[in-house]
mmCIF file of C-alpha atoms in Angstrom:
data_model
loop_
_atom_site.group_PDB
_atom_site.id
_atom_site.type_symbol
_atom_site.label_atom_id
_atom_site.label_comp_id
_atom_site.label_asym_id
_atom_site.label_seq_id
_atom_site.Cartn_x
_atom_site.Cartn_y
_atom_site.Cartn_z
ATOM 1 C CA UNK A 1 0.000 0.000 0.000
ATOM 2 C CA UNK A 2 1.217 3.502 -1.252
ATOM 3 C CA UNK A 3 1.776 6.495 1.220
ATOM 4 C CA UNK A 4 -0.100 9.509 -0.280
ATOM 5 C CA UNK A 5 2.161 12.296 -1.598
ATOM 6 C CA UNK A 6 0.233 14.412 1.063
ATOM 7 C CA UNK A 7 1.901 12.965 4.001
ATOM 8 C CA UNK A 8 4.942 13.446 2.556
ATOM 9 C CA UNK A 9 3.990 16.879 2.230
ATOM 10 C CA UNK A 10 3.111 17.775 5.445
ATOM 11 C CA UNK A 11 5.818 15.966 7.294
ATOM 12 C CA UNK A 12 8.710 17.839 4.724
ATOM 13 C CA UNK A 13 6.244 21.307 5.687
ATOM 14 C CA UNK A 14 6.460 20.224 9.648
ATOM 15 C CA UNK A 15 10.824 19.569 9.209
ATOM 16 C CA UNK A 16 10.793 23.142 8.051
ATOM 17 C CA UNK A 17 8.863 24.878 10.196
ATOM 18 C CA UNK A 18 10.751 23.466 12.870
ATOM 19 C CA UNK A 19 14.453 24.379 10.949
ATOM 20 C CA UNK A 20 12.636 27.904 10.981
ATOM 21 C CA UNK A 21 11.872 28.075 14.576
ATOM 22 C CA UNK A 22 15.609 26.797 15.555
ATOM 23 C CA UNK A 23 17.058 29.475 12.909
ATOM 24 C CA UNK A 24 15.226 32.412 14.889
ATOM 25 C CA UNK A 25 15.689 30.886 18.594
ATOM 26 C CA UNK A 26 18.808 29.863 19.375
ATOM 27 C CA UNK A 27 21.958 32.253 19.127
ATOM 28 C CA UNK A 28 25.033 30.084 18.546
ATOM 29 C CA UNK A 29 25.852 30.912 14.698
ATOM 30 C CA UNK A 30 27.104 27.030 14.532
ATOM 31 C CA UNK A 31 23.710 25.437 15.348
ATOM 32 C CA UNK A 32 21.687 27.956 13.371
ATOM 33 C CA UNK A 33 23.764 26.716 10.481
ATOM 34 C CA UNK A 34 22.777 23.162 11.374
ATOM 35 C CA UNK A 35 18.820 24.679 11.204
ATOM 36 C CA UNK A 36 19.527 25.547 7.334
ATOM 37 C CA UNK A 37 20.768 22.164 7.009
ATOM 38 C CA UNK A 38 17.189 21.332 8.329
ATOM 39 C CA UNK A 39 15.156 23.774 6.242
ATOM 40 C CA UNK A 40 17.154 22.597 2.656
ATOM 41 C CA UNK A 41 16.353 19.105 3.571
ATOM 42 C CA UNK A 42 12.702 19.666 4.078
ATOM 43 C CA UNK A 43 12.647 21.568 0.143
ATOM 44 C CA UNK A 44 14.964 18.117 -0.889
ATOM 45 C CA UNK A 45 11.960 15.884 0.608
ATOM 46 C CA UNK A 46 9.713 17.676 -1.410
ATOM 47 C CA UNK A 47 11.019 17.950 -4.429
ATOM 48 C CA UNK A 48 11.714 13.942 -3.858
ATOM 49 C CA UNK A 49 8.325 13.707 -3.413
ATOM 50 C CA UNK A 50 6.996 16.109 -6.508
ATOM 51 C CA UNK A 51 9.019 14.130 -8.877
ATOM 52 C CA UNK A 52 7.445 11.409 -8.153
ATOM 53 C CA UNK A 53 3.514 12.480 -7.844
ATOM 54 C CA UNK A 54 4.350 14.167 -11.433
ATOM 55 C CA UNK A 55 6.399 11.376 -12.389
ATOM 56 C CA UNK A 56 9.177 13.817 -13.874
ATOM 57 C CA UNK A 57 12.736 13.280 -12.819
ATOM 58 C CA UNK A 58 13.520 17.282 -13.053
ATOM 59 C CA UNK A 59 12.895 17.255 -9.683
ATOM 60 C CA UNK A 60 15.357 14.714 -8.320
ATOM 61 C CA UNK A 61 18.167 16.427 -10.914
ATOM 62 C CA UNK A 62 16.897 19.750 -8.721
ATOM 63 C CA UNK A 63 17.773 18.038 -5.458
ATOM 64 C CA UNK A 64 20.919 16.884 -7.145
ATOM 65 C CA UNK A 65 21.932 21.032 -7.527
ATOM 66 C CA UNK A 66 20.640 21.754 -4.078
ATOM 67 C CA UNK A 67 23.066 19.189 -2.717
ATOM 68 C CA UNK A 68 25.694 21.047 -4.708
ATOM 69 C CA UNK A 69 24.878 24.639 -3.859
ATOM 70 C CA UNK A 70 24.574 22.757 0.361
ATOM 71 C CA UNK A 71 27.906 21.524 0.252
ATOM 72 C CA UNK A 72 29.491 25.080 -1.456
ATOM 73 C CA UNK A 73 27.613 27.095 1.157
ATOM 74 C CA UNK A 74 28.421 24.907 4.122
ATOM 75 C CA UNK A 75 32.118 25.288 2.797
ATOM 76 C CA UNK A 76 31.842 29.113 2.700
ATOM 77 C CA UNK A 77 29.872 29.204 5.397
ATOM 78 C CA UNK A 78 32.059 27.410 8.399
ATOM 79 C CA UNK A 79 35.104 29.139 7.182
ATOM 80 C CA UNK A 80 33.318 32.664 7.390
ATOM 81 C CA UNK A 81 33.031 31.436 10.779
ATOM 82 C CA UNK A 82 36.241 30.554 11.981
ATOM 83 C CA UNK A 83 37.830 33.981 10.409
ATOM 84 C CA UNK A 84 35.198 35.162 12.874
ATOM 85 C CA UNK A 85 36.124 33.406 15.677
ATOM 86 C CA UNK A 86 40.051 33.644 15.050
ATOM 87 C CA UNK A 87 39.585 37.844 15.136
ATOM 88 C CA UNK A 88 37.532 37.185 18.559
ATOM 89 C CA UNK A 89 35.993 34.114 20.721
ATOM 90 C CA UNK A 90 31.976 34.765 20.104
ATOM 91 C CA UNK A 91 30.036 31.542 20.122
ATOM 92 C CA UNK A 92 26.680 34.208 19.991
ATOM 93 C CA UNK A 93 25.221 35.929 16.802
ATOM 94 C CA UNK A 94 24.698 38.782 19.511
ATOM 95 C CA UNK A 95 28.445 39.034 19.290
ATOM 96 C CA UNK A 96 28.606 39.752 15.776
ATOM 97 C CA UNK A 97 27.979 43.734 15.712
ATOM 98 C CA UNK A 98 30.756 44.833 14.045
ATOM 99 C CA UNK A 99 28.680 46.846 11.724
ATOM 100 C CA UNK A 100 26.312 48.213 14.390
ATOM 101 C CA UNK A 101 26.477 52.387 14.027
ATOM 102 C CA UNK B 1 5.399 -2.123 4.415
ATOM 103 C CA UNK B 2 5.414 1.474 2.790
ATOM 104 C CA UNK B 3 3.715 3.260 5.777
ATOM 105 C CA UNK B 4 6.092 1.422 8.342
ATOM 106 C CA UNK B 5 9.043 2.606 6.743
ATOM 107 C CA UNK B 6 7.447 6.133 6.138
ATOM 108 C CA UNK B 7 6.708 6.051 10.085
ATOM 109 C CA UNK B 8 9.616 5.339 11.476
ATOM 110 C CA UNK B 9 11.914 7.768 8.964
ATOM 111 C CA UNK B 10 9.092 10.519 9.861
ATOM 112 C CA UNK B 11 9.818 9.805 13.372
ATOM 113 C CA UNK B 12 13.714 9.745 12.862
ATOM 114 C CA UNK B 13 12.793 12.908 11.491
ATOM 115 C CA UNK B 14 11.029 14.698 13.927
ATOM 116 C CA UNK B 15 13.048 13.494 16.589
ATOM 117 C CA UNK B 16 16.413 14.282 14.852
ATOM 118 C CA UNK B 17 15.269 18.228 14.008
ATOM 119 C CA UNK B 18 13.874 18.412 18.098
ATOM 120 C CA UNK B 19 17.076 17.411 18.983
ATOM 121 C CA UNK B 20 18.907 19.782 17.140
ATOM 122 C CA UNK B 21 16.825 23.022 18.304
ATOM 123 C CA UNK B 22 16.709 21.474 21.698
ATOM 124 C CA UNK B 23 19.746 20.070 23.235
ATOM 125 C CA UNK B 24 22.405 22.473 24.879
ATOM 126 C CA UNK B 25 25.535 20.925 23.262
ATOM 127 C CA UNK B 26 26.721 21.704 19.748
ATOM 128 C CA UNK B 27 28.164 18.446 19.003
ATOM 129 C CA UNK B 28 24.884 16.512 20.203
ATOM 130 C CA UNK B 29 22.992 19.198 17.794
ATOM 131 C CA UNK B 30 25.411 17.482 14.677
ATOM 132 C CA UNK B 31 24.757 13.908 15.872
ATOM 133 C CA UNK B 32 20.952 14.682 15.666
ATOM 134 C CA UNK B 33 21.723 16.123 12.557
ATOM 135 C CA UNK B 34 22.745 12.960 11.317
ATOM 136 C CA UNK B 35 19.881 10.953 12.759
ATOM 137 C CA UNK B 36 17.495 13.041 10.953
ATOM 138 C CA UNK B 37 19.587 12.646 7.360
ATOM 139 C CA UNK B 38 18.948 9.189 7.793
ATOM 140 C CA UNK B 39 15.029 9.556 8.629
ATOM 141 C CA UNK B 40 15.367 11.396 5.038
ATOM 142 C CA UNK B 41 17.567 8.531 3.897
ATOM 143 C CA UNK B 42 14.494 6.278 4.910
ATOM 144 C CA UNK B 43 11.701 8.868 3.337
ATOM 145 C CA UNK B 44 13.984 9.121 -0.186
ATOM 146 C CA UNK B 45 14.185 5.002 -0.471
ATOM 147 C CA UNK B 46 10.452 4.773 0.234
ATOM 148 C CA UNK B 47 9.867 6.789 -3.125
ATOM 149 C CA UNK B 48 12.472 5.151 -5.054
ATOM 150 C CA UNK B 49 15.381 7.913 -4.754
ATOM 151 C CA UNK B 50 18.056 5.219 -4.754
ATOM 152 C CA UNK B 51 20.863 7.796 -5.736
ATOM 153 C CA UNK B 52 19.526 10.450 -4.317
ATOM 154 C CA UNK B 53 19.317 8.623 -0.775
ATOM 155 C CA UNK B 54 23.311 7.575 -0.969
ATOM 156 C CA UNK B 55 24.125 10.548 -2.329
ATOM 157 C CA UNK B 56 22.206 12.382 0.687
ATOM 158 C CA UNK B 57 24.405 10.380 3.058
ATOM 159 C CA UNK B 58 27.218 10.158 1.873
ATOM 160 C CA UNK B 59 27.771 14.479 1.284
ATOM 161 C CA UNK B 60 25.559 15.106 4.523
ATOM 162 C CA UNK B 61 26.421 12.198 6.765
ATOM 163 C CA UNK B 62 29.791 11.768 5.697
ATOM 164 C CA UNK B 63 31.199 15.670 4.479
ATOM 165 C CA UNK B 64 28.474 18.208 5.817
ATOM 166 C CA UNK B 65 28.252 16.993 9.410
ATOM 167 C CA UNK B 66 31.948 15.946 9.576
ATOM 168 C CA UNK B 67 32.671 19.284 8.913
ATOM 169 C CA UNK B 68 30.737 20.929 11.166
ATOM 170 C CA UNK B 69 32.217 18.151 14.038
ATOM 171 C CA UNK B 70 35.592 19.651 12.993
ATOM 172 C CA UNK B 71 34.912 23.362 13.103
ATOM 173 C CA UNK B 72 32.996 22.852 16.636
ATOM 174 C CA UNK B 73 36.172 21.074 17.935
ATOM 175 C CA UNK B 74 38.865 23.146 16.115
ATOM 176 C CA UNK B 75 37.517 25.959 17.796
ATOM 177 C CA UNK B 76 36.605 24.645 21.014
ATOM 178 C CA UNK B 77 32.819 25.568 21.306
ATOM 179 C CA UNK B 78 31.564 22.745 22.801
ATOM 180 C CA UNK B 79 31.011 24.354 25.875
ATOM 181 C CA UNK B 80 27.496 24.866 26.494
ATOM 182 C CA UNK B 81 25.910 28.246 25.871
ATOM 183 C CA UNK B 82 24.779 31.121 27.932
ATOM 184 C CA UNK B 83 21.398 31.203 28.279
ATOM 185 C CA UNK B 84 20.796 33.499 31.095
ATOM 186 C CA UNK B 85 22.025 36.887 29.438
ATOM 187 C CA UNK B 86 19.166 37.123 26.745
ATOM 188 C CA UNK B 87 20.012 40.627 24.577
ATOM 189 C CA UNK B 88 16.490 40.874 22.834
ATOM 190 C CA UNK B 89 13.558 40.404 25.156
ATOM 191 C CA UNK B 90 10.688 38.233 24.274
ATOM 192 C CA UNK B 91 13.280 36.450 21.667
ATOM 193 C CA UNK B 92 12.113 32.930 22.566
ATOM 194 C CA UNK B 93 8.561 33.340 22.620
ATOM 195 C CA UNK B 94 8.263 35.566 19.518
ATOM 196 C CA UNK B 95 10.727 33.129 17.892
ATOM 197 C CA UNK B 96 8.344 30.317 18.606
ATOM 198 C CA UNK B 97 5.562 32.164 17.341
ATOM 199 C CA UNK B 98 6.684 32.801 14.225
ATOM 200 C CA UNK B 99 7.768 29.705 13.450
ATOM 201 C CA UNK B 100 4.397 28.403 14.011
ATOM 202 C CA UNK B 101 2.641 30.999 11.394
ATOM 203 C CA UNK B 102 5.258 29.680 8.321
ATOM 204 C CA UNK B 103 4.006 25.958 9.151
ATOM 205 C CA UNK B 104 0.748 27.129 9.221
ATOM 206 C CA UNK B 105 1.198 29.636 6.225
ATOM 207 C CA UNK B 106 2.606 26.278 4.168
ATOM 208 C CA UNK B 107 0.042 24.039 5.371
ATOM 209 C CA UNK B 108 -2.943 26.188 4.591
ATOM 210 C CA UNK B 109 -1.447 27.018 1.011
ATOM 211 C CA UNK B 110 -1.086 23.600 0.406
ATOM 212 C CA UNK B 111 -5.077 23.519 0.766
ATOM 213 C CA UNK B 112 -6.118 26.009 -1.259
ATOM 214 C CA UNK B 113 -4.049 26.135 -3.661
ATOM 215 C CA UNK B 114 -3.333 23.319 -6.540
ATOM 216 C CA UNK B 115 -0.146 21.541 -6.351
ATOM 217 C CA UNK B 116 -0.259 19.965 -9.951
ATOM 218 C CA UNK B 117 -0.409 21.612 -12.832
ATOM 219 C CA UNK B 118 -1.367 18.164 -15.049
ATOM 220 C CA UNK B 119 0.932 18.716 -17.330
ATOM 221 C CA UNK B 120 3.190 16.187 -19.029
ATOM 222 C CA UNK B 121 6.605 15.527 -17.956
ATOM 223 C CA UNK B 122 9.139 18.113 -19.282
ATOM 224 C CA UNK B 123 12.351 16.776 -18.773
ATOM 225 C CA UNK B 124 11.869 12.465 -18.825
ATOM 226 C CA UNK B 125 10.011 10.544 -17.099
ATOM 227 C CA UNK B 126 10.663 8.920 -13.558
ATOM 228 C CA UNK B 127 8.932 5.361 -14.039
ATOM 229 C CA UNK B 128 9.344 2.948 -16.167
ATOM 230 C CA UNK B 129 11.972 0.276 -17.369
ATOM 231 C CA UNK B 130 15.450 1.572 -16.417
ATOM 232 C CA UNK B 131 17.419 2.339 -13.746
ATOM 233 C CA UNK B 132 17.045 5.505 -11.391
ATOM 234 C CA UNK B 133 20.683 6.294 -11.683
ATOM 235 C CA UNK B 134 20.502 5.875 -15.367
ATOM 236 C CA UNK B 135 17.247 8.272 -15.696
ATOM 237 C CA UNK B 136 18.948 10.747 -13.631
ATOM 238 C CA UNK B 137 21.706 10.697 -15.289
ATOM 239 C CA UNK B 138 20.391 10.588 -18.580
ATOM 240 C CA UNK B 139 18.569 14.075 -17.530
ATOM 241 C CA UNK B 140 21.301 15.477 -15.834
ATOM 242 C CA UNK B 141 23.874 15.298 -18.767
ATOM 243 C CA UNK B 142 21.827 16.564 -21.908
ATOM 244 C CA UNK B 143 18.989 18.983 -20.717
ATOM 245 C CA UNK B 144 21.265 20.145 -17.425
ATOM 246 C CA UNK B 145 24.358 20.229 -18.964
ATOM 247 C CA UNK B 146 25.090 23.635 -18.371
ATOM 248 C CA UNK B 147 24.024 24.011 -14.805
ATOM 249 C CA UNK B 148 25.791 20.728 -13.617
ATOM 250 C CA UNK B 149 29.012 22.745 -15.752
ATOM 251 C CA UNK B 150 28.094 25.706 -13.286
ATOM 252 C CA UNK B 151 28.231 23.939 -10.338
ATOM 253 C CA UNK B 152 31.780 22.733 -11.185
ATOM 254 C CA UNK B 153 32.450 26.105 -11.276
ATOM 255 C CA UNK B 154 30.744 27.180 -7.830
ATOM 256 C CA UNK B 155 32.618 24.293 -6.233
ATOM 257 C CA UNK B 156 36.280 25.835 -7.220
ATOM 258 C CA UNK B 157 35.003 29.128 -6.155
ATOM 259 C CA UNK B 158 33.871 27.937 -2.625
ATOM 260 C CA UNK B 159 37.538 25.947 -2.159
ATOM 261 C CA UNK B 160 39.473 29.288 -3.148
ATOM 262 C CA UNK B 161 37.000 31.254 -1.062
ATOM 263 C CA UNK B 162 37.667 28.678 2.067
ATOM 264 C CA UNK B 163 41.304 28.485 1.154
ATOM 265 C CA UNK B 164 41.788 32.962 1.227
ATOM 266 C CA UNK B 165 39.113 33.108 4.497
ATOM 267 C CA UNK B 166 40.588 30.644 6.587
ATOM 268 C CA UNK B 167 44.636 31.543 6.100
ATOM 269 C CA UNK B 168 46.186 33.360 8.674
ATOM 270 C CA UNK B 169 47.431 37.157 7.032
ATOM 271 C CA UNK B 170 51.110 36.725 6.501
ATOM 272 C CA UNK B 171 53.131 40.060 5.243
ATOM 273 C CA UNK B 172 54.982 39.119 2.231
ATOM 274 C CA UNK B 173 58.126 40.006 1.713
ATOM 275 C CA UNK B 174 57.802 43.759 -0.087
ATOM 276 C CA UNK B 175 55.427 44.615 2.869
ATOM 277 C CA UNK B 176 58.401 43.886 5.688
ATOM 278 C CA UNK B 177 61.109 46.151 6.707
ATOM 279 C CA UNK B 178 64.237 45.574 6.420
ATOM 280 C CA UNK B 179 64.574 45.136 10.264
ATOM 281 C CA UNK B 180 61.997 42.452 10.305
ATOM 282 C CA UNK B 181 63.335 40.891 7.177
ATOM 283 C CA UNK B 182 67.018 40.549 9.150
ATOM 284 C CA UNK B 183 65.152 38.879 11.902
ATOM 285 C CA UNK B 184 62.943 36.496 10.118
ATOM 286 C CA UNK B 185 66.134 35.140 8.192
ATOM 287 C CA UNK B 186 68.348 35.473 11.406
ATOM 288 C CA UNK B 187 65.222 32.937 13.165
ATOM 289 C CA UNK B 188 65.345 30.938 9.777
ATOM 290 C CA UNK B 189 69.021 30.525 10.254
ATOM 291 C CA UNK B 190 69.282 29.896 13.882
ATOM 292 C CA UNK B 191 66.303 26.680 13.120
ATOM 293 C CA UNK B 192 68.154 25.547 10.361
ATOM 294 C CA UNK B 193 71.532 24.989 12.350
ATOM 295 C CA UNK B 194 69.792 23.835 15.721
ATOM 296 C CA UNK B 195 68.194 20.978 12.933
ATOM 297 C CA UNK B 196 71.683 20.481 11.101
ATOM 298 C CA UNK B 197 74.585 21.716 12.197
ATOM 299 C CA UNK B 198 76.151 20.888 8.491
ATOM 300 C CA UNK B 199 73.323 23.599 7.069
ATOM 301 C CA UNK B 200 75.431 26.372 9.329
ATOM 302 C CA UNK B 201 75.640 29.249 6.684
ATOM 303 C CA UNK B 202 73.990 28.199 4.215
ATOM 304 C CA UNK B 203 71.050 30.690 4.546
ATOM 305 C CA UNK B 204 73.004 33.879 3.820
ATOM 306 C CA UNK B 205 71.813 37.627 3.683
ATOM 307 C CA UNK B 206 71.418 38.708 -0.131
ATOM 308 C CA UNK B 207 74.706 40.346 -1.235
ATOM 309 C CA UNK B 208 73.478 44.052 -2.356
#
């Protein structure tokens, strides 16, 4: 017995409102990384799940490029962070206010 | 068979992302990372993903969260984090909030609105005889071509980006003073002989 596309659905919608709510609660700039990680994951599951309720592979090749554009950012990302952590110890994004006027 | 396997990756899932927004501890936030990229691992299988799904855990599993596991020890993090001194007030409850209109927003435009369009398949279909690997494939190197060729490029951009972020500033040599170029090469000299005594001299000052 098939699981509708609809559960799916709601359980990708349910991973990414809760990636959302970690992103805007907690204040350490590593684990509000890890919440994109969450969110992206919920679009992959979707896409996953699009491709096949209209049985077209574009949207597996799309997960495919999200993967890519994941692992680039994570890359960019982490190393953004330890030039900010080398200049000063802050493990808080209330640390970061180096532009505040 | 389908919903058991659908049930326990959702619950993998939901238990996984929990963890990560709950616990204290950065590194247990990465190992619930991983348990929820295998709840996805589970989900991707159950709709015939096959590539996708190793794919998923080998770069998130095996690179993504590896990473992170290296940064948070690298720079020594792990400690657990402040909670008391709370800069915006109402953060927590606000945050909460909001995150509970976008799951609502989603769900409720998932109701009202259509999700498919009925068209045909544009770019090859996913059923039928074949392979998922060789489907994907298949799409990925004749209609894609030029965005997989783009993400080649993104990839050596990110390396030289982490490669020029992450290296300590080092004055070259036309940036130095004289004074500090006498005393880098006097150091260089005095390491080189403490290593080898038969390498004494060798590293002489430039003749003008």
């Amino acid at each position: 017995m098939n699981v509708p596309s609809a559960w799916y659905l709601i359980l990708a919608a349910v991973l990414f409102g809760i990636g959302a709510t970690g992103l805007l609660v907690r204040r350490n700039v590593l684990v509000m990384f890890m919440c994109i990680e969450l969110m992206l994951n919920a679009v992959n599951l979707t896409f996953v799940t699009f491709a096949r309720m209209l049985n077209d592979v574009g949207g597996q090749v799309d997960v495919f490029f999200v993967l890519v554009v994941a692992a680039a950012e994570v890359v960019v990302g982490l190393s953004i962070i330890v030039a900010m952590f080398r200049r000063r110890a802050a493990a808080t994004a209330d640390d970061i206010h180096g532009l505040k006027g | 068979m389908d919903w058991a396997v659908y049930l326990v990756g959702a619950a993998m899932i939901l238990t996984g992302a929990l963890g990560v927004i709950l616990l204290r501890n950065p590194v247990h936030c990465a190992l619930m990372l991983v348990f929820t990229m295998f709840g996805i691992f589970l989900e991707f299988i159950n709709q015939g993903a096959d590539f996708l799904a190793a794919v998923q855990i080998i770069v998130y599993a095996g690179a993504v969260v590896i990473l992170f596991l290296f940064v948070i020890m690298f720079l020594g993090v792990d400690r657990k984090e402040a909670i008391g001194a709370e800069r915006l007030r109402f953060q927590r409850p606000l945050a909460i909030l909001l995150g509970l209109v976008a799951l609502v927003e989603i769900l409720a435009l998932s109701r009202v609105d259509h999700w498919v369009s009925g068209a045909p398949a544009q770019s090859g279909a996913l059923k039928g005889a074949g392979s998922n690997v060789a489907k994907l494939g298949q799409s990925l190197y004749t209609g894609y071509l030029l965005p997989f060729e783009m993400t080649a490029a993104l990839l050596v951009i990110a390396v030289v980006a982490a490669v020029v972020m992450s290296r300590r500033h080092q004055p070259s040599a036309g940036e130095m003073s004289p004074a500090a170029q006498k005393e880098l090469r006097e150091s260089h000299q005095s390491a080189l002989s403490a290593s080898d005594p038969s390498l004494a001299g060798r590293l002489e000052a430039p003749s003008e």
